[in-house]
Short mmCIF file of C-alpha atoms in Angstrom, two decimals:
data_model
loop_
_atom_site.label_atom_id
_atom_site.label_comp_id
_atom_site.label_asym_id
_atom_site.label_seq_id
_atom_site.Cartn_x
_atom_site.Cartn_y
_atom_site.Cartn_z
CA MET A 1 -7.21 -16.37 11.25
CA THR A 2 -4.65 -14.69 13.47
CA PHE A 3 -1.66 -12.46 12.85
CA THR A 4 1.66 -11.64 14.44
CA ASN A 5 3.17 -8.18 14.77
CA LYS A 6 6.39 -9.37 13.14
CA GLU A 7 4.51 -10.82 10.17
CA VAL A 8 2.35 -7.80 9.35
CA LEU A 9 5.11 -5.25 10.03
CA ASN A 10 7.43 -7.16 7.71
CA ILE A 11 4.77 -7.04 5.00
CA GLY A 12 4.23 -3.33 5.67
CA TRP A 13 7.98 -2.68 5.39
CA GLN A 14 8.37 -4.70 2.18
CA LYS A 15 5.44 -2.96 0.48
CA THR A 16 6.71 0.43 1.63
CA LYS A 17 10.14 -0.28 0.14
CA GLN A 18 8.54 -1.29 -3.16
CA SER A 19 6.96 2.16 -3.61
CA LEU A 20 9.18 4.21 -1.30
CA TRP A 21 9.84 7.24 -3.50
CA PHE A 22 6.21 7.58 -4.53
CA ILE A 23 5.10 7.21 -0.90
CA VAL A 24 7.53 9.85 0.37
CA ALA A 25 6.54 12.32 -2.37
CA PHE A 26 2.85 11.59 -1.80
CA GLU A 27 3.15 12.10 1.96
CA ILE A 28 4.99 15.40 1.55
CA LEU A 29 2.28 16.62 -0.82
CA ALA A 30 -0.54 15.38 1.42
CA TYR A 31 0.87 16.97 4.57
CA ALA A 32 1.63 20.21 2.71
CA VAL A 33 -1.98 20.41 1.54
CA SER A 34 -3.32 19.60 5.01
CA PHE A 35 -1.10 22.05 6.92
CA GLY A 36 -1.49 24.67 4.20
CA GLY A 37 -5.26 24.39 4.49
CA MET A 38 -5.10 24.83 8.26
CA GLU A 39 -2.98 27.94 7.80
CA ILE A 40 -5.37 29.40 5.24
CA PHE A 41 -8.70 28.42 6.81
CA GLY A 42 -7.66 28.20 10.46
CA ASP A 43 -7.10 25.18 12.71
CA GLU A 44 -10.65 25.12 14.02
CA SER A 45 -12.59 26.11 10.91
CA LEU A 46 -15.01 23.73 9.19
CA LEU A 47 -13.23 24.14 5.85
CA GLY A 48 -9.88 23.33 7.45
CA PHE A 49 -11.36 20.23 9.08
CA LEU A 50 -12.99 19.15 5.82
CA LEU A 51 -9.72 19.51 3.95
CA SER A 52 -7.80 17.56 6.61
CA SER A 53 -10.46 14.83 6.49
CA LEU A 54 -10.23 14.67 2.70
CA VAL A 55 -6.45 14.27 2.93
CA GLY A 56 -6.90 11.54 5.54
CA PHE A 57 -9.43 9.79 3.29
CA VAL A 58 -7.03 9.80 0.32
CA ILE A 59 -4.10 8.65 2.49
CA ALA A 60 -6.12 5.72 3.85
CA SER A 61 -7.23 4.80 0.32
CA VAL A 62 -3.69 4.90 -1.08
CA PHE A 63 -2.20 2.77 1.71
CA LEU A 64 -5.06 0.27 1.56
CA ARG A 65 -4.49 -0.20 -2.16
CA LEU A 66 -0.72 -0.45 -1.74
CA SER A 67 -1.25 -3.16 0.88
CA ARG A 68 -3.10 -5.13 -1.82
CA ASN A 69 -0.30 -4.73 -4.39
CA GLU A 70 -2.45 -2.45 -6.53
CA LYS A 71 -0.61 0.01 -8.75
CA VAL A 72 -0.89 3.49 -7.30
CA ASP A 73 0.66 6.68 -8.70
CA PHE A 74 -0.20 10.37 -8.82
CA ASN A 75 -2.63 9.71 -11.67
CA THR A 76 -4.66 7.26 -9.58
CA ILE A 77 -4.55 8.66 -6.02
CA PHE A 78 -8.23 9.60 -6.30
CA GLN A 79 -9.26 6.26 -7.79
CA GLY A 80 -12.44 4.98 -6.15
CA PHE A 81 -13.21 8.38 -4.65
CA SER A 82 -16.84 9.46 -4.43
CA GLY A 83 -18.66 12.16 -2.55
CA ASN A 84 -20.85 9.50 -0.98
CA LYS A 85 -17.91 7.56 0.45
CA PHE A 86 -16.24 10.72 1.71
CA PHE A 87 -19.46 11.87 3.40
CA HIS A 88 -19.73 8.63 5.36
CA TYR A 89 -15.99 8.65 6.11
CA PHE A 90 -16.29 12.22 7.42
CA ILE A 91 -19.29 11.42 9.63
CA ALA A 92 -17.68 8.20 10.91
CA THR A 93 -14.53 10.15 11.79
CA ILE A 94 -16.53 12.66 13.83
CA ILE A 95 -18.58 10.00 15.63
CA THR A 96 -15.64 7.76 16.50
CA GLY A 97 -13.61 10.79 17.57
CA LEU A 98 -16.36 11.91 19.95
CA PHE A 99 -16.71 8.38 21.35
CA VAL A 100 -12.96 8.10 21.92
CA VAL A 101 -12.77 11.50 23.65
CA ALA A 102 -15.74 10.62 25.85
CA GLY A 103 -14.12 7.27 26.68
CA LEU A 104 -10.81 8.91 27.54
CA ILE A 105 -12.60 11.24 29.92
CA LEU A 106 -14.10 8.16 31.56
CA LEU A 107 -10.85 6.89 33.11
CA ILE A 108 -8.97 6.59 29.77
CA VAL A 109 -9.40 2.81 29.33
CA PRO A 110 -12.85 3.01 27.64
CA GLY A 111 -11.41 5.48 25.14
CA ILE A 112 -8.59 3.10 24.23
CA ILE A 113 -11.07 0.24 23.80
CA ILE A 114 -13.32 2.36 21.56
CA ALA A 115 -10.34 3.51 19.46
CA ILE A 116 -9.31 -0.11 18.88
CA ALA A 117 -12.87 -1.28 18.20
CA THR A 118 -13.45 1.38 15.53
CA CYS A 119 -10.01 1.39 13.90
CA PHE A 120 -11.23 -0.34 10.72
CA ALA A 121 -14.29 1.82 10.03
CA SER A 122 -12.50 3.93 7.40
CA PHE A 123 -11.24 0.86 5.53
CA ILE A 124 -14.74 -0.63 5.54
CA ILE A 125 -16.15 2.55 4.00
CA LEU A 126 -13.39 2.58 1.38
CA ASP A 127 -14.28 -1.01 0.48
CA MET A 128 -17.90 -0.18 -0.22
CA ASP A 129 -19.04 0.37 -3.77
CA LYS A 130 -20.89 3.68 -3.98
CA ASN A 131 -23.78 1.94 -5.77
CA VAL A 132 -24.30 -0.71 -3.08
CA PRO A 133 -27.14 0.30 -0.75
CA TRP A 134 -26.38 0.53 2.95
CA ALA A 135 -29.99 0.78 4.06
CA GLY A 136 -29.48 4.45 4.90
CA LYS A 137 -26.94 3.94 7.69
CA SER A 138 -23.54 3.63 6.03
CA PHE A 139 -21.22 5.26 8.54
CA TRP A 140 -22.95 3.62 11.50
CA THR A 141 -22.86 0.22 9.84
CA ALA A 142 -19.11 0.62 9.21
CA ILE A 143 -18.52 1.45 12.87
CA LYS A 144 -20.53 -1.59 13.98
CA GLU A 145 -18.74 -3.85 11.50
CA SER A 146 -15.38 -2.64 12.79
CA TYR A 147 -16.55 -3.48 16.31
CA GLU A 148 -17.52 -6.98 15.18
CA MET A 149 -14.23 -7.50 13.35
CA THR A 150 -12.17 -6.66 16.44
CA LYS A 151 -14.00 -9.04 18.76
CA GLY A 152 -11.56 -11.49 20.27
CA VAL A 153 -8.47 -9.68 18.97
CA LYS A 154 -8.56 -6.39 20.90
CA TRP A 155 -5.62 -7.39 23.10
CA LYS A 156 -3.58 -8.37 20.03
CA LEU A 157 -4.48 -5.06 18.39
CA PHE A 158 -3.60 -3.20 21.58
CA GLY A 159 -0.15 -4.82 21.52
CA PHE A 160 0.17 -3.99 17.83
CA PHE A 161 -0.62 -0.31 18.44
CA ILE A 162 1.92 -0.19 21.29
CA VAL A 163 4.55 -1.48 18.86
CA LEU A 164 3.45 1.12 16.28
CA LEU A 165 3.78 3.83 18.91
CA GLY A 166 7.35 2.76 19.57
CA ILE A 167 8.19 2.63 15.86
CA ASN A 168 6.79 6.10 15.21
CA ILE A 169 8.60 7.52 18.25
CA LEU A 170 11.77 6.29 16.56
CA GLY A 171 10.58 8.10 13.43
CA VAL A 172 10.29 11.33 15.41
CA ILE A 173 13.74 10.81 16.92
CA ALA A 174 15.13 10.36 13.40
CA LEU A 175 14.74 14.11 12.85
CA VAL A 176 11.01 13.61 12.15
CA VAL A 177 11.92 12.62 8.58
CA GLY A 178 11.75 9.03 9.76
CA LEU A 179 7.98 9.42 10.01
CA LEU A 180 7.86 9.47 6.21
CA VAL A 181 8.79 5.78 6.46
CA THR A 182 7.29 4.67 9.79
CA VAL A 183 3.82 6.11 9.06
CA PRO A 184 3.31 4.21 5.77
CA VAL A 185 4.72 1.03 7.32
CA SER A 186 2.20 1.46 10.15
CA MET A 187 -0.76 2.21 7.88
CA ILE A 188 -0.01 -0.57 5.39
CA SER A 189 0.50 -3.06 8.24
CA LEU A 190 -2.88 -2.07 9.71
CA ALA A 191 -4.48 -2.53 6.29
CA VAL A 192 -2.93 -6.01 6.08
CA ILE A 193 -4.49 -6.89 9.45
CA TYR A 194 -7.82 -5.51 8.24
CA ASP A 195 -7.80 -7.79 5.19
CA LYS A 196 -6.85 -10.80 7.31
CA LEU A 197 -9.69 -10.16 9.77
CA LYS A 198 -12.13 -9.38 6.97
CA LYS A 199 -11.36 -12.70 5.33
CA ALA A 200 -11.71 -14.53 8.63
CA LYS A 201 -14.88 -12.83 9.84
CA ALA A 202 -16.42 -12.20 6.40
CA PRO A 203 -18.66 -9.25 7.44
CA SER A 204 -21.83 -9.41 5.41
CA VAL A 205 -21.95 -5.66 4.85
CA ILE A 206 -18.64 -5.52 2.98
CA VAL A 207 -19.35 -6.04 -0.72
CA PRO A 208 -16.25 -5.65 -2.94
CA ILE A 209 -16.78 -3.59 -6.07
CA GLU A 210 -15.92 -6.56 -8.25
CA SER A 211 -18.55 -8.72 -6.52
CA ALA A 212 -21.16 -6.03 -6.87
CA SER A 213 -20.39 -5.69 -10.58
CA ASN A 214 -20.48 -9.45 -11.12
CA THR A 215 -23.79 -9.69 -9.30
CA LYS A 216 -25.31 -6.99 -11.47
CA ASP A 217 -23.94 -8.62 -14.63
CA GLY A 218 -25.31 -11.96 -13.52
CA GLN A 219 -28.72 -10.49 -12.85
CA SER A 220 -28.70 -8.76 -16.22
CA SER A 221 -27.75 -12.00 -17.99
CA SER A 222 -30.44 -14.02 -16.24
CA MET A 223 -33.07 -11.39 -17.06
CA SER A 224 -32.07 -11.38 -20.68
#
């Protein structure tokens, strides 16, 4: 299954319009919390980094759910959150960040490749039910699954990210306020691509919560 930039960006724009006022209010709150935390704890403090990572985790979760037409409001922004998921998200963020920096030092191109190859790791972690075992290597498995999902489409993803860069530059030019629209369009569009590739590649490690629940129910019924 393939995708076109026009297709996924159109979907991202339509879904952003559907929840525009909630998205704008949510973004303002999220960025206020993140920047406020950096002011209080310091830009380079562990607490500041943890808070920024938590905000990033919630943002990714909200946009992933909006891309799937799930109802999201301020009462459900933490839906699906668990300390276990956040731990693996946090570790995956650190590892991929270090890999990207190291790759950028090595003539830039390897860093770009690594960034593209690991761009779905956070979505994979968000898709995991906290009760589904990962054989003790959750964050690493998510990184590897993202690498597998991007095989054969890295050039398409590279082109997609170039387009996103241009769109968000326009958001900056629009008195920065434009980013309140271009960022969600970008994130939701990326989530749409993730779901398309997930369906096409069907990574074995990704077990939807519903499937996990059905499996457990089925096992319980058969045992009884």
